[in-house]
XYZ file of N, CA and C in Angstrom:
501
model
N 0.788 -1.200 -0.055
C -0.081 0.235 0.125
C 0.861 1.228 0.123
N 1.596 1.446 -1.122
C 2.527 2.378 -1.302
C 2.028 3.928 -1.283
N 0.679 3.752 -1.460
C 0.108 5.138 -1.797
C -0.866 5.517 -0.411
N -0.828 4.959 0.711
C -1.869 4.930 1.618
C -3.237 5.056 1.216
N -3.574 4.023 0.598
C -4.688 3.689 -0.377
C -5.419 2.682 0.291
N -6.841 3.070 0.064
C -7.580 1.658 0.838
C -8.943 1.683 -0.042
N -9.255 0.142 -0.183
C -10.781 0.038 -0.819
C -11.407 -0.610 -0.122
N -12.693 -0.359 0.185
C -13.367 -0.768 1.405
C -13.591 -2.427 0.846
N -13.722 -3.240 1.555
C -13.850 -4.790 1.731
C -15.283 -5.000 1.786
N -15.984 -5.816 0.790
C -17.525 -6.436 0.633
C -17.496 -7.336 1.668
N -18.774 -7.316 2.026
C -19.251 -8.219 3.193
C -20.369 -8.801 2.629
N -20.189 -10.058 1.823
C -21.601 -10.866 1.422
C -22.357 -11.176 1.961
N -22.058 -11.523 3.225
C -22.772 -12.300 4.168
C -24.010 -11.040 4.815
N -23.682 -9.777 4.562
C -24.693 -8.853 4.678
C -25.064 -7.975 3.753
N -24.754 -8.710 2.395
C -25.267 -8.037 1.081
C -26.360 -8.737 0.454
N -27.328 -8.065 -0.168
C -28.159 -8.446 -1.368
C -28.004 -8.225 -2.648
N -28.993 -8.612 -3.183
C -28.939 -8.204 -4.931
C -29.053 -6.703 -4.992
N -29.793 -6.472 -4.046
C -29.884 -4.616 -4.122
C -29.377 -3.802 -2.973
N -28.656 -4.427 -2.231
C -27.906 -3.634 -1.219
C -26.571 -4.392 -1.244
N -25.585 -3.750 -1.349
C -23.833 -4.069 -1.043
C -23.269 -3.373 0.071
N -22.880 -4.284 0.846
C -22.501 -3.839 2.200
C -20.797 -3.897 2.515
N -20.423 -2.730 2.625
C -19.069 -2.613 2.649
C -18.332 -2.104 3.988
N -17.057 -2.479 4.302
C -16.419 -1.698 5.447
C -16.750 -0.143 5.473
N -16.975 0.330 6.826
C -17.148 1.747 6.993
C -15.733 2.217 7.022
N -15.597 3.509 6.607
C -14.450 4.447 6.706
C -14.650 5.772 7.340
N -14.293 6.168 8.599
C -14.140 7.489 8.610
C -13.413 8.606 7.696
N -13.598 9.555 7.678
C -12.654 10.365 6.867
C -13.713 11.802 6.204
N -12.985 12.405 5.560
C -13.581 13.715 4.912
C -13.647 13.872 3.397
N -14.675 14.312 2.510
C -14.518 14.440 1.205
C -13.010 15.156 0.919
N -12.601 14.429 -0.185
C -11.061 15.064 -0.740
C -11.341 16.779 -0.785
N -12.609 17.220 -1.057
C -12.606 18.503 -1.477
C -12.787 19.189 -0.125
N -12.791 18.550 1.005
C -12.592 19.463 2.190
C -11.180 19.960 2.608
N -10.658 20.932 1.967
C -9.464 21.366 2.375
C -9.354 22.042 3.598
N -10.162 22.513 4.212
C -10.103 23.124 5.298
C -9.706 22.144 6.451
N -10.599 20.777 6.580
C -10.449 20.083 7.660
C -9.151 19.329 7.254
N -8.756 19.032 6.010
C -7.324 18.221 5.638
C -6.251 19.178 6.359
N -6.472 20.388 6.045
C -5.326 21.637 6.767
C -5.480 21.480 7.938
N -6.460 21.488 9.017
C -6.355 21.458 10.384
C -5.649 19.933 10.802
N -5.942 18.826 9.959
C -5.120 17.550 10.410
C -3.877 17.620 10.123
N -3.083 18.622 9.484
C -1.766 18.994 9.483
C -1.322 18.122 8.212
N -2.308 18.204 7.054
C -2.006 17.082 5.753
C -1.776 18.340 4.906
N -1.088 17.747 4.103
C -0.525 18.680 2.714
C -1.132 18.214 1.551
N -2.162 19.180 1.276
C -3.073 18.688 0.035
C -2.415 18.407 -1.152
N -1.230 18.894 -1.561
C -0.291 18.706 -2.822
C 0.406 17.123 -2.770
N 0.736 16.632 -1.504
C 1.121 15.541 -1.242
C -0.170 14.214 -1.310
N -1.392 14.831 -1.009
C -2.410 13.807 -1.282
C -2.739 13.607 -2.469
N -2.856 14.869 -3.194
C -3.142 14.870 -4.973
C -2.114 14.301 -5.521
N -0.470 14.065 -5.264
C 0.143 13.487 -6.013
C 0.078 12.021 -5.904
N -0.246 11.614 -4.231
C -0.585 10.276 -4.329
C -1.655 9.656 -4.844
N -3.096 10.427 -4.996
C -4.038 10.000 -5.627
C -3.315 10.043 -7.324
N -2.986 10.821 -8.042
C -2.711 10.911 -9.325
C -1.637 9.559 -9.563
N -0.665 9.573 -8.455
C 0.234 8.234 -8.818
C -0.793 6.901 -8.722
N -1.476 6.876 -7.972
C -2.605 5.501 -7.653
C -3.140 5.414 -9.017
N -3.914 6.685 -9.363
C -4.425 6.473 -10.908
C -3.745 5.999 -11.984
N -2.481 6.749 -12.019
C -1.737 6.382 -12.994
C -1.274 4.826 -12.919
N -1.137 4.050 -11.986
C -1.045 2.938 -11.695
C -2.001 1.883 -12.177
N -3.310 2.352 -11.776
C -4.582 1.697 -12.059
C -4.512 1.795 -13.743
N -4.455 3.054 -14.175
C -4.742 3.009 -15.922
C -3.584 2.341 -16.409
N -2.505 3.049 -16.184
C -1.447 2.334 -16.982
C -0.531 1.066 -16.663
N -0.521 0.573 -15.556
C -0.104 -0.431 -15.147
C -1.046 -1.587 -15.319
N -2.120 -1.424 -14.307
C -2.995 -2.352 -14.135
C -4.408 -2.528 -15.220
N -4.586 -1.369 -15.996
C -5.603 -1.490 -16.825
C -6.841 -1.346 -16.640
N -7.038 -1.341 -15.022
C -8.451 -1.199 -14.634
C -8.462 -0.128 -13.545
N -9.526 0.584 -13.605
C -9.858 1.695 -12.628
C -10.922 2.066 -12.143
N -10.951 2.634 -11.097
C -12.200 3.433 -10.750
C -12.613 4.486 -11.624
N -14.241 4.505 -12.272
C -14.125 5.420 -13.239
C -15.264 6.532 -12.834
N -15.248 6.835 -11.356
C -16.062 7.675 -11.041
C -15.646 8.567 -10.078
N -14.302 9.306 -10.085
C -13.699 9.835 -9.050
C -14.020 11.337 -8.742
N -15.233 11.325 -8.417
C -15.646 12.577 -7.707
C -15.655 12.803 -6.160
N -15.666 13.981 -5.741
C -15.123 14.086 -4.210
C -16.003 13.063 -3.254
N -17.197 12.765 -3.398
C -18.157 12.061 -2.727
C -17.545 10.741 -2.619
N -16.708 10.081 -3.568
C -16.440 8.828 -3.737
C -14.673 8.933 -3.126
N -14.153 9.878 -2.733
C -12.727 9.907 -2.521
C -12.679 10.615 -0.653
N -12.426 9.870 0.114
C -12.474 10.215 1.140
C -10.956 10.150 1.856
N -10.512 11.170 2.716
C -9.308 11.417 3.165
C -9.413 11.377 4.841
N -8.545 10.263 5.181
C -8.520 9.910 6.666
C -7.734 10.745 7.536
N -7.817 10.948 8.662
C -6.753 12.145 9.621
C -5.572 11.799 9.587
N -4.891 10.412 9.197
C -3.736 10.097 8.963
C -3.215 10.187 7.503
N -4.389 10.562 6.685
C -3.967 10.855 5.362
C -4.156 9.738 4.270
N -4.657 8.650 4.782
C -4.998 7.566 3.897
C -6.198 7.895 2.945
N -6.099 7.738 1.792
C -7.169 7.990 0.697
C -7.910 6.727 0.440
N -9.317 7.169 0.730
C -10.213 5.712 0.684
C -11.094 5.962 -0.753
N -11.311 4.999 -1.446
C -12.109 5.073 -2.773
C -13.361 4.421 -2.387
N -14.422 5.025 -2.756
C -15.518 4.365 -2.522
C -16.181 4.352 -3.604
N -17.333 3.319 -3.825
C -18.469 3.039 -4.881
C -17.716 3.023 -5.957
N -17.388 1.466 -6.220
C -16.919 0.829 -7.519
C -17.961 0.411 -8.373
N -19.047 1.123 -8.320
C -20.146 1.010 -9.331
C -19.840 1.293 -10.834
N -18.785 2.141 -11.146
C -18.349 2.495 -12.392
C -16.944 2.271 -12.188
N -16.672 1.115 -13.003
C -15.025 0.905 -13.190
C -14.832 0.605 -14.912
N -13.734 1.023 -15.396
C -13.374 0.929 -16.889
C -11.899 -0.157 -16.825
N -11.750 -0.780 -17.751
C -10.585 -1.398 -18.281
C -9.998 -0.641 -19.704
N -8.526 -0.637 -19.668
C -7.898 -0.467 -20.851
C -7.116 -1.375 -21.317
N -7.132 -2.046 -22.455
C -6.146 -3.256 -23.101
C -4.717 -2.368 -23.340
N -3.766 -3.460 -23.226
C -2.321 -2.593 -23.463
C -2.138 -1.563 -24.506
N -2.775 -1.931 -25.484
C -2.710 -1.038 -26.818
C -3.131 0.413 -26.174
N -4.305 0.575 -25.538
C -4.982 1.910 -25.360
C -4.075 2.425 -24.242
N -3.290 1.534 -23.290
C -2.490 2.168 -22.208
C -1.354 2.726 -22.975
N -0.805 2.167 -24.102
C 0.439 2.403 -24.450
C -0.114 3.857 -25.339
N -1.205 3.702 -25.983
C -1.522 4.763 -26.784
C -1.411 6.109 -25.949
N -2.448 6.166 -24.707
C -2.552 7.475 -23.752
C -1.036 7.690 -23.405
N -0.389 6.774 -22.986
C 1.130 7.220 -22.435
C 2.026 8.042 -23.750
N 1.617 7.517 -24.607
C 2.349 8.011 -26.009
C 1.472 9.805 -26.339
N 0.435 9.699 -25.984
C -0.319 11.094 -26.196
C -0.159 11.944 -25.149
N 0.012 11.416 -23.779
C 0.489 12.483 -22.859
C 2.044 12.913 -22.862
N 2.860 11.940 -23.441
C 4.370 12.309 -23.186
C 4.229 13.572 -24.690
N 3.697 13.115 -25.755
C 3.585 14.192 -26.851
C 3.045 15.499 -26.478
N 1.898 15.586 -25.850
C 1.408 16.939 -25.440
C 2.442 17.105 -24.370
N 3.158 16.846 -23.420
C 3.952 17.234 -22.537
C 5.146 18.184 -23.476
N 5.551 17.318 -24.387
C 6.755 17.992 -25.105
C 6.262 19.007 -26.283
N 4.993 18.873 -26.301
C 4.403 20.022 -27.567
C 4.696 19.469 -28.546
N 4.851 18.318 -29.103
C 5.461 17.611 -30.173
C 3.966 17.256 -30.956
N 3.616 18.079 -32.095
C 2.550 17.914 -33.019
C 2.421 16.575 -33.526
N 3.518 16.452 -34.220
C 3.822 15.051 -35.143
C 3.363 13.773 -34.024
N 4.192 13.802 -32.949
C 3.957 12.842 -32.116
C 2.557 12.773 -31.587
N 1.924 13.601 -31.167
C 0.512 13.713 -30.680
C -0.402 12.998 -31.892
N -0.249 13.542 -33.367
C -0.662 12.918 -34.435
C -0.619 11.504 -34.547
N 0.324 10.883 -34.326
C 0.809 9.599 -34.261
C 0.214 8.705 -32.925
N 0.256 9.366 -32.015
C -0.344 8.783 -30.662
C -1.846 8.763 -31.049
N -2.906 9.315 -31.740
C -4.109 9.638 -31.937
C -4.374 8.426 -32.944
N -3.503 8.448 -34.217
C -3.660 7.463 -34.846
C -3.602 6.093 -34.172
N -2.649 5.811 -33.534
C -2.254 4.730 -32.924
C -3.714 4.286 -32.097
N -4.315 5.240 -31.373
C -5.109 4.902 -30.490
C -6.705 4.896 -31.674
N -6.541 5.090 -32.806
C -7.669 5.080 -33.730
C -8.622 6.314 -33.689
N -8.098 7.307 -33.072
C -9.163 8.714 -33.054
C -9.013 9.291 -34.494
N -7.843 9.251 -35.349
C -7.870 9.752 -36.692
C -7.087 8.477 -37.504
N -7.474 8.763 -38.601
C -7.297 7.706 -39.616
C -5.563 7.716 -40.084
N -5.158 6.827 -40.404
C -3.361 6.553 -40.387
C -3.236 6.652 -42.217
N -4.271 7.215 -42.775
C -4.070 7.565 -44.188
C -3.760 8.709 -44.536
N -3.187 9.260 -46.203
C -2.585 10.116 -46.311
C -3.156 11.197 -45.747
N -4.731 11.371 -45.734
C -5.521 12.614 -45.533
C -5.048 12.980 -43.901
N -4.238 12.319 -43.199
C -4.389 12.397 -41.678
C -3.039 13.550 -41.614
N -2.515 13.791 -42.667
C -1.428 14.866 -42.831
C -2.022 16.123 -43.358
N -2.979 16.351 -43.441
C -3.604 17.588 -44.181
C -3.813 18.284 -43.130
N -4.024 19.523 -43.424
C -4.144 21.081 -42.716
C -5.330 20.750 -41.954
N -6.339 20.465 -42.356
C -7.620 20.063 -41.595
C -7.259 18.904 -40.352
N -6.598 18.040 -40.761
C -6.230 16.783 -39.483
C -5.482 17.518 -38.488
N -4.380 18.489 -39.089
C -3.431 19.230 -38.219
C -3.945 20.172 -36.966
N -5.004 20.801 -37.804
C -6.077 21.482 -37.047
C -6.545 21.169 -36.068
N -7.211 20.069 -36.325
C -7.924 19.230 -35.299
C -6.818 18.722 -34.170
N -5.690 18.270 -34.645
C -4.803 17.937 -33.561
C -4.346 19.097 -32.842
N -4.050 20.511 -33.209
C -3.503 21.543 -32.458
C -4.510 22.003 -31.748
N -5.991 21.733 -32.153
C -7.359 22.094 -31.279
C -7.331 21.187 -29.941
N -6.977 19.740 -30.210
C -7.045 18.954 -29.083
C -5.859 19.270 -28.237
N -4.461 19.680 -28.777
C -3.539 19.852 -28.088
C -3.725 21.110 -27.017
N -3.995 22.091 -27.834
C -4.792 23.064 -26.811
C -5.825 22.924 -25.747
N -6.632 22.183 -25.994
C -7.568 21.880 -25.095
C -6.918 21.134 -23.873
N -6.075 20.158 -24.183
C -5.431 19.375 -23.213
C -4.463 20.499 -22.512
N -3.761 21.067 -23.321
C -2.948 22.085 -22.562
C -3.631 23.008 -21.446
N -4.676 23.648 -22.087
C -5.476 24.764 -21.365
C -6.440 23.610 -19.923
N -6.766 22.515 -20.263
C -7.099 21.879 -18.896
C -6.021 21.607 -17.967
N -5.095 21.050 -18.530
C -3.937 20.692 -17.734
C -3.187 22.185 -16.975
N -3.186 23.485 -17.923
C -2.822 24.425 -16.828
C -3.787 24.674 -15.881
N -5.179 24.677 -16.218
C -6.128 25.096 -15.132
C -5.983 24.048 -14.018
N -5.678 22.684 -14.153
C -5.523 21.764 -13.153
C -4.228 22.057 -12.575
N -3.120 22.573 -12.849
C -2.233 22.807 -12.346
C -2.311 23.922 -11.430
N -2.913 24.834 -12.044
C -3.247 26.331 -10.979
C -3.843 25.517 -9.731
N -4.714 24.884 -10.211
C -6.020 24.488 -8.916
C -5.034 23.940 -7.709
N -4.174 22.834 -8.170
C -3.180 22.104 -7.468
C -1.836 22.582 -7.138
N -1.729 23.794 -7.463
C -0.355 24.403 -7.058
C 0.515 23.696 -7.755
N 0.767 23.677 -9.038
C 1.786 23.335 -9.797
C 2.087 21.697 -9.612
N 1.115 20.945 -9.507
C 1.257 19.353 -9.179
C 2.126 18.811 -10.226
N 3.017 18.092 -10.222
C 3.662 17.570 -11.322
C 3.290 16.227 -11.846
N 3.218 15.870 -13.241
C 2.654 14.626 -13.650
C 3.746 13.778 -13.910
N 5.167 14.194 -13.906
C 6.193 13.304 -14.719
C 6.041 11.829 -14.428
N 5.602 11.371 -13.041
C 5.892 10.404 -12.565
C 4.618 9.308 -13.573
N 3.869 9.683 -14.206
C 2.834 9.071 -15.107
C 3.375 8.511 -16.468
N 4.533 9.205 -16.688
C 5.075 8.956 -17.995
C 6.179 7.691 -17.714
């Protein structure tokens, strides 16, 4: 448990087809930054651990919790991250994991040609001769700008969190 990360255990003896009973965990929503500060925890450290755990789930395991809103992520007083409600999960095959890693690296390097290659690898754009046209390059530039803008907003919100460990 290198990320101080917990997933509630299911208790089948107390569950039915309509009710799933899991272990109860105390904690606050990850969005309760005031309480997290009162506990003396560093929000950036928690955010880094959560992103690292998600990178492991997505890029190594290929299976991840697909509903990570604040109501599904608790922080305990000791800094443990608890992920709740596994009603929405997803998986990525090896090719998709590799393609997304290539895309993230290409965006981080601002390498438009590598972005095109990653999007082709992922099947988002065709790999025919038309993919090199100005229209496709404009699409890629648009995608790149959107990803960069979202990343920039996220970095501001999390006080310059670094994502290099995902690559």
